[in-house]
Short mmCIF file of C-alpha atoms in Angstrom, two decimals:
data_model
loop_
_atom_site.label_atom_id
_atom_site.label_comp_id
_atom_site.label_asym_id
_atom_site.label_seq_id
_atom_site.Cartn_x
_atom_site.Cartn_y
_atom_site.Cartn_z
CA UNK R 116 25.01 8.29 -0.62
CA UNK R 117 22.33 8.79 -3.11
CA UNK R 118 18.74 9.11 -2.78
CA UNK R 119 17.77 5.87 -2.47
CA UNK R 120 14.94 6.46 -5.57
CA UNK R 121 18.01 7.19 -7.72
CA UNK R 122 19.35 4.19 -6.93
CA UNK R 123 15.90 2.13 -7.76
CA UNK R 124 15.48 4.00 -10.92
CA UNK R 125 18.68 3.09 -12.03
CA UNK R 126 18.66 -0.51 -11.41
CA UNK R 127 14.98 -0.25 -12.62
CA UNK R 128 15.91 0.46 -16.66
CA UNK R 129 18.40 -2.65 -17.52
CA UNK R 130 15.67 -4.37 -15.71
CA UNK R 131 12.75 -2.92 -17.24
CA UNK R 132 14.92 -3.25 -20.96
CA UNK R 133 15.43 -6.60 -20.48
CA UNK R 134 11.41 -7.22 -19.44
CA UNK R 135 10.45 -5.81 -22.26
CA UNK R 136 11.79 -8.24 -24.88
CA UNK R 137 11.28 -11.21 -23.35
CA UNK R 138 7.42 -12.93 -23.73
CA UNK R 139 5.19 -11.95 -20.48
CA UNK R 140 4.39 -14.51 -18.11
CA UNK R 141 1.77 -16.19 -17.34
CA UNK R 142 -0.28 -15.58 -13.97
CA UNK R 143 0.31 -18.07 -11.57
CA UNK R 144 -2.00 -20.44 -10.10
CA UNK R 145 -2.36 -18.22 -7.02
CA UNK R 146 -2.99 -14.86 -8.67
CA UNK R 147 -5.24 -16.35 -11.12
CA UNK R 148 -7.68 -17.43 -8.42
CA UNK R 149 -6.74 -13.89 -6.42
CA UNK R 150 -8.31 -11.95 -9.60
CA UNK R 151 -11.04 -14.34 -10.14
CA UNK R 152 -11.79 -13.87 -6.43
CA UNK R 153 -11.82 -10.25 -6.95
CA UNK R 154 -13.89 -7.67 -8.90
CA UNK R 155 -13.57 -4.38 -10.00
CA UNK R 156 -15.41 -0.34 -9.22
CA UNK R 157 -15.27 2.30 -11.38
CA UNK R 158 -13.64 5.46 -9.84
CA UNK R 159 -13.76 8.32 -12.61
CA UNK R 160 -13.51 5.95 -15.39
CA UNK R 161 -10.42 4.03 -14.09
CA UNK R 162 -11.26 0.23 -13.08
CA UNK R 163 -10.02 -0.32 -9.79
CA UNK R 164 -9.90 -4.15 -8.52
CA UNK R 165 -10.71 -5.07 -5.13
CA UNK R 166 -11.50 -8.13 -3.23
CA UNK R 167 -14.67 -8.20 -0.70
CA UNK R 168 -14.31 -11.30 1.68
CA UNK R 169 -17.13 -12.55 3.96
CA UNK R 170 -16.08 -13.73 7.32
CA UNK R 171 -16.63 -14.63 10.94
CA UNK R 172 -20.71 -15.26 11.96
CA UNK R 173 -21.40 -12.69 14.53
CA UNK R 174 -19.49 -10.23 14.20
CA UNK R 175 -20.32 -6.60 11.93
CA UNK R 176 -16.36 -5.59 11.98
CA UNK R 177 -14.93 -4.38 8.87
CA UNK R 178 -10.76 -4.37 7.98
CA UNK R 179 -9.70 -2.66 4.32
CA UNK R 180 -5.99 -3.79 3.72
CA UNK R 181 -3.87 -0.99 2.27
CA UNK R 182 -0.84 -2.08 0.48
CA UNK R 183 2.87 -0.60 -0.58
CA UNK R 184 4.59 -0.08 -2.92
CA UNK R 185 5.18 -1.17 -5.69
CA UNK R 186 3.29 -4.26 -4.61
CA UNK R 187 -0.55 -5.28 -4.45
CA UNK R 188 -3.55 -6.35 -2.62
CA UNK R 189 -1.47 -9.60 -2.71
CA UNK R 190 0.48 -8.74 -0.39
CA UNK R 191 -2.01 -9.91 2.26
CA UNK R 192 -2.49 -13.29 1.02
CA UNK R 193 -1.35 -15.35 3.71
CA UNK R 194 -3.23 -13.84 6.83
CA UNK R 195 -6.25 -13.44 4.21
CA UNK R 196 -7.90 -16.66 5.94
CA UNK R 197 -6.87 -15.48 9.31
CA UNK R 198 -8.60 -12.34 9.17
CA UNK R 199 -11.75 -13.67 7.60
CA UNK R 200 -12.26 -15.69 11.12
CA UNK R 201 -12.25 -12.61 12.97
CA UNK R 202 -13.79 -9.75 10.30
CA UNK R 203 -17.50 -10.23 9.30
CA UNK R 204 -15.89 -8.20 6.02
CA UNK R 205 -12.31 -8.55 4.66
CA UNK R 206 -11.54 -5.31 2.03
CA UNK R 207 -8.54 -4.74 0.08
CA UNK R 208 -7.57 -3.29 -3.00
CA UNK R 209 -5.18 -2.21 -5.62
CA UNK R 210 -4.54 1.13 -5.64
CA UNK R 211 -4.55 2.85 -9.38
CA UNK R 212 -1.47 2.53 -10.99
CA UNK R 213 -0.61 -1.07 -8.83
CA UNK R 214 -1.72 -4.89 -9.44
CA UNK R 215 -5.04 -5.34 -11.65
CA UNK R 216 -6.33 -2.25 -10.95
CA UNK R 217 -5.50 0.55 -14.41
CA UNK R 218 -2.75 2.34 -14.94
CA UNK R 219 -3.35 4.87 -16.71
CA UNK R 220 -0.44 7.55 -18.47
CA UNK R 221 -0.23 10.06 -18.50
CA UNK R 222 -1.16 10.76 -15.24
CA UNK R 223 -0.59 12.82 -12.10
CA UNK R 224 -0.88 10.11 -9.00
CA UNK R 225 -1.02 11.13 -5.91
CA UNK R 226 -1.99 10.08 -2.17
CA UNK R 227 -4.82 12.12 -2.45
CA UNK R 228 -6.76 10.18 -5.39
CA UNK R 229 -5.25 6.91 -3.70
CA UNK R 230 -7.14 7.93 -0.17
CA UNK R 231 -10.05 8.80 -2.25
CA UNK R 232 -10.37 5.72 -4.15
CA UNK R 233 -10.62 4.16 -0.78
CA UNK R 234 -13.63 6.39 -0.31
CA UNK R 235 -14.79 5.82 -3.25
CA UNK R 236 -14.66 2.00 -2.31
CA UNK R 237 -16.22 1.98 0.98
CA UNK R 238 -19.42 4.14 -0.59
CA UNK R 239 -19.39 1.51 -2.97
CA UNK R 240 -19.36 -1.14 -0.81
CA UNK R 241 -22.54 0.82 1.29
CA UNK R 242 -19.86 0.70 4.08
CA UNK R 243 -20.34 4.84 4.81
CA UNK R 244 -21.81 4.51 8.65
CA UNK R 245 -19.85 1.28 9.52
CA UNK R 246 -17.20 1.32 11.83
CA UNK R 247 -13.72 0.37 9.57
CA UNK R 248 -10.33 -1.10 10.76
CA UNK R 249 -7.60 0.15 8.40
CA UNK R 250 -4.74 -2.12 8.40
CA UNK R 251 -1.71 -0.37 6.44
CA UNK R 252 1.67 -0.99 5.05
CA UNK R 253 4.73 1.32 3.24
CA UNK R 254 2.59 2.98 0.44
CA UNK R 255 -0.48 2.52 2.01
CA UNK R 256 0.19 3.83 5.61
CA UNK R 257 0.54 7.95 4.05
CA UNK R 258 -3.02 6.79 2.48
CA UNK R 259 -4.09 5.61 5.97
CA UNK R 260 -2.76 9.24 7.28
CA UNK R 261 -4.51 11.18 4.69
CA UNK R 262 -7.56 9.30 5.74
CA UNK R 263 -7.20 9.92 8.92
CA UNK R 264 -6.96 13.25 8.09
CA UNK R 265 -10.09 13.42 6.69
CA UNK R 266 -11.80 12.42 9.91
CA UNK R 267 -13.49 9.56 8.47
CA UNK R 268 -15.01 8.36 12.04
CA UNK R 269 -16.22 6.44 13.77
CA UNK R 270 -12.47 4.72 12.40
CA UNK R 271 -9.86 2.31 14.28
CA UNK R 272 -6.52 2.39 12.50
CA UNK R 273 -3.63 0.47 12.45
CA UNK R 274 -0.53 1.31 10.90
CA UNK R 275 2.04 -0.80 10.35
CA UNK R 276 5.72 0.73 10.22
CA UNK R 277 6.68 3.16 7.39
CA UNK R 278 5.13 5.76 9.44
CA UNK R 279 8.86 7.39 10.54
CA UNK R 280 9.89 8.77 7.32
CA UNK R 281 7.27 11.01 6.80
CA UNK R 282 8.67 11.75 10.49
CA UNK R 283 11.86 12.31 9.42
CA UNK R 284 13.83 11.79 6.46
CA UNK R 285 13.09 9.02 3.61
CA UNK R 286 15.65 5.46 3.72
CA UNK R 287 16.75 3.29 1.11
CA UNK R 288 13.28 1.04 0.86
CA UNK R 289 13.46 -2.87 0.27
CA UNK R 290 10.25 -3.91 -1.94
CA UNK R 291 9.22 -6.88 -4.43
CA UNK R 292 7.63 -5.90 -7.58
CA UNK R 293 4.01 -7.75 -8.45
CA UNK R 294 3.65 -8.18 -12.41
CA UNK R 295 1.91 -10.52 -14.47
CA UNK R 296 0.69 -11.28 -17.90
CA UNK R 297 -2.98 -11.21 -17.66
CA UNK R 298 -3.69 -9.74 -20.87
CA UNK R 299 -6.03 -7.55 -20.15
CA UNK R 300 -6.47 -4.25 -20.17
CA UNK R 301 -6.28 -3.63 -16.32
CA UNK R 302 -3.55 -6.24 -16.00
CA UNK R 303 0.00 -4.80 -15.38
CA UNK R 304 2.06 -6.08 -18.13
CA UNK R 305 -0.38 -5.12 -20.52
CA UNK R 306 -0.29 -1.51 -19.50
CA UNK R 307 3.45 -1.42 -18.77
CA UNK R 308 3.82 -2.89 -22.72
CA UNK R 309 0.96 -0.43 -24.43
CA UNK R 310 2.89 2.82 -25.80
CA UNK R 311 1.24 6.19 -24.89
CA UNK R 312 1.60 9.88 -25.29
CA UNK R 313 3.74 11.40 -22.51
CA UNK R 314 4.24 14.94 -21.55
CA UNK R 315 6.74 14.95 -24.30
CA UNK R 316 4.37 15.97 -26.61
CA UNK R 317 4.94 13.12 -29.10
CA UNK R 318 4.29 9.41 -29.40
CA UNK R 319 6.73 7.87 -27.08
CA UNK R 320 8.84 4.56 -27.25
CA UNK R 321 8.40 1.83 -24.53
CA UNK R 322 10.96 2.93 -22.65
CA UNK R 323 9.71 6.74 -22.22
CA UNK R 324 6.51 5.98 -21.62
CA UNK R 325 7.40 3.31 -18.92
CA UNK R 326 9.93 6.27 -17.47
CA UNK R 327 7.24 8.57 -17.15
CA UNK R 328 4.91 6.40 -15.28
CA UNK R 329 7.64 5.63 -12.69
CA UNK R 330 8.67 8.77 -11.83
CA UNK R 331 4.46 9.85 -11.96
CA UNK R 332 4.16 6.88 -9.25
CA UNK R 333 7.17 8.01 -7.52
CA UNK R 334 6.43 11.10 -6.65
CA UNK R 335 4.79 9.97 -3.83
CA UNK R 336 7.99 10.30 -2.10
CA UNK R 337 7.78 14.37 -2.50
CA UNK R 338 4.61 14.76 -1.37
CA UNK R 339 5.57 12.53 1.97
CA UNK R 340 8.18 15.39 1.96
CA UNK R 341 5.94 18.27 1.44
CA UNK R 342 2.59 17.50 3.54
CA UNK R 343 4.57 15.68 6.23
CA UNK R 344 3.01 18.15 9.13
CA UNK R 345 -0.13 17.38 7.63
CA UNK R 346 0.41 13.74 8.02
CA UNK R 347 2.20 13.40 10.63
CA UNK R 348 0.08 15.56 12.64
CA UNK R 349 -2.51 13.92 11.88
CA UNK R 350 -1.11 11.53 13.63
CA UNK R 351 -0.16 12.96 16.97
CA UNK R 352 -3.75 14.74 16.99
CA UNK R 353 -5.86 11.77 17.01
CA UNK R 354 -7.72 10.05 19.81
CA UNK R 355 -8.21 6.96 16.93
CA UNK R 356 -6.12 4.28 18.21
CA UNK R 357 -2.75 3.23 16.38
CA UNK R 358 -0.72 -0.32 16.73
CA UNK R 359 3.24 -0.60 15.49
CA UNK R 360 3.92 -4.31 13.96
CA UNK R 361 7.48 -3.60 14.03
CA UNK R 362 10.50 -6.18 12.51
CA UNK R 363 14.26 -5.30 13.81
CA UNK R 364 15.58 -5.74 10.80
CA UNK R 365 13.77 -3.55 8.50
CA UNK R 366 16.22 -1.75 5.88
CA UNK R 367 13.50 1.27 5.74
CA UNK R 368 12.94 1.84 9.88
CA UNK R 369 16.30 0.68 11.10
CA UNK R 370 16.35 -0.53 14.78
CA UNK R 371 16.80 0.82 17.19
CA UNK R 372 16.58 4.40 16.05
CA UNK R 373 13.14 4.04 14.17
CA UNK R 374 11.58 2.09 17.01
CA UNK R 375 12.92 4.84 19.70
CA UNK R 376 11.50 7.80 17.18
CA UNK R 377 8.45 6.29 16.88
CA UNK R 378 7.74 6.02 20.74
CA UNK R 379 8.79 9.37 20.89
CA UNK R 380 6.92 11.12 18.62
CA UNK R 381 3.89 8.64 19.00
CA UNK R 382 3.83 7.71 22.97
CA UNK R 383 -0.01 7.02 22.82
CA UNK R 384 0.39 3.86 20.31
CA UNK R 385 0.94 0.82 21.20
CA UNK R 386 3.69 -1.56 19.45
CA UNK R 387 4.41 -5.48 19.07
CA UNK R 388 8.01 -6.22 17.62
CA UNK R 389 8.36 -9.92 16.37
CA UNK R 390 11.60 -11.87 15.73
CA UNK R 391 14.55 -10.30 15.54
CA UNK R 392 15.10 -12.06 11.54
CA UNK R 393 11.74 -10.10 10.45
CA UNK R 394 12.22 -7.45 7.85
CA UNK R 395 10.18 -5.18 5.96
CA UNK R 396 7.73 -7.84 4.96
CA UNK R 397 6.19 -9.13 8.10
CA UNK R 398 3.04 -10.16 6.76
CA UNK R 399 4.60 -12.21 4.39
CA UNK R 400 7.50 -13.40 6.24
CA UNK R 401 5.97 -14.13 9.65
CA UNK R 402 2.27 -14.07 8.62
CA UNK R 403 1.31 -16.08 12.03
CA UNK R 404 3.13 -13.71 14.10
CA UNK R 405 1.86 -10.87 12.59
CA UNK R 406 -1.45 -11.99 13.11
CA UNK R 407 -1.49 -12.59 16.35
CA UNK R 408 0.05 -9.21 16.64
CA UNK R 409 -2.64 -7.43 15.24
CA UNK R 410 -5.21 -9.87 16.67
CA UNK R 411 -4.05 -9.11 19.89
CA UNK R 412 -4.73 -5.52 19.53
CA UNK R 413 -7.88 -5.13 18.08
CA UNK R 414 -9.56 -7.86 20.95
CA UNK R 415 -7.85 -4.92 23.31
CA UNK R 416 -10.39 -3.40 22.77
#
């Protein structure tokens, strides 16, 4: 079988061929009032959009939302409310090279500028000596990892479940793609349409320069592969504590093997698994489930 990024890549050109000669669409009522919601940080010169909820009266507890890939701060939409009743502060953002935030090319991404955007964000944000929740998913749980390595404490982390590959081995992943036609400059379709210069050299067609910034963003899958003791150790070192939000029937962490990994490698965490039709989604596809899930765990405590 091949690796399962061959696979995307090459169901990702007819698709990407066919997107680029048909007119871009228009935002939707939702993500129109998710950017106008939102606002944007400078981190060495790229705009990177975030969204800064106020919440629950009482309380000084802070969650930042990481997302996957190749998604968006979106993702977190429907528990967005939910959280804002428990959270004095409800953080997320797009992560360069993802939703509204730029994208530039070319460009060398890696988890390492993604985890320090998030620094970037939280000294922005005056956040520095506060006390932060991470709540993670696919993409953004190595970011989580890297931050943990860090030692950014006093920190509570959660990580939701793409935590075994990095363990392991990478699977075939199941993910929904977040574009738009904003328009603008930091809008994805906009800088998936502009041409650029690649590393060829020359002025490059659509096509090449779109190639190159897929393969730039993918590469995140090598360095899962090359710092996994870092991450994963990370990991198994800490005294922070870590929560599982698991769904059986996840393509990427296929039950029960991922589930029976994860305990082993990670005995200190707790986990919640939710209906057996949940995927790799959960948030999305069982959003009050998954909040009470993660509820539950954090009023552990």
């Amino acid at each position: 079988m091949k690796e399962w990024w061959v696979q995307v890549g090459l169901l990702s050109v007819p698709l990407l061929a066919v997107y680029l000669h048909i007119p871009p669409p228009k935002l939707s009522p939702a993500l129109l009032s998710w950017r106008s919601s939102g606002g944007y940080f400078n981190y060495k010169d790229q705009n990177i959009f975030y969204r800064d909820s106020t919440g629950a009266v009482g309380s000084s507890d802070v969650v930042i939302l990481l997302h996957g890939f190749p998604t968006s701060s979106y993702d977190w939409c429907k528990i967005w409310e939910g959280l804002t009743q428990r959270f004095h502060r409800v953080i997320a953002l797009d992560f360069v090279g993802f939703g509204f935030s730029d994208k530039p090319r070319p460009h060398r991404y890696s988890i390492f500028e993604q985890a320090s955007i998030v620094e970037g964000l939280v000294r922005h944000l005056g956040l520095r000596h506060q006390r932060i929740n991470l709540l993670s998913h696919d993409y953004g749980d190595t970011v989580a990892q890297e931050l943990l390595h860090r030692s950014l404490q006093p920190l509570m982390l959660w990580l939701l479940f793409f935590l075994s590959r990095p363990i392991t081995r990478l699977l075939p992943c199941r993910s929904e793609l977040f574009v738009s036609g904003s328009g603008q400059s930091s809008g994805p379709t906009r800088s998936l349409r502009r041409q650029s210069t690649g590393t060829c050299g020359r002025r490059c067609g659509p096509m090449t320069a779109i190639s190159l910034f897929l393969f730039s963003i993918l590469q995140y899958i090598n360095q899962r592969k090359k710092h996994r003791d870092r991450w994963v150790g990370a990991l198994m070192s800490t005294s922070v504590p870590l929560h599982l939000i698991y769904g059986p029937l996840d393509p990427v962490n296929p039950h029960p093997e991922f589930l029976q990994l994860y305990k082993k490698v990670l005995p200190m965490s707790t986990v919640s698994v939710l209906d057996d039709h949940i995927s790799h989604y959960p948030q999305l596809e069982d959003p009050t489930g998954f909040l009470n899930a993660y509820l539950n765990f954090i009023n552990s405590f």
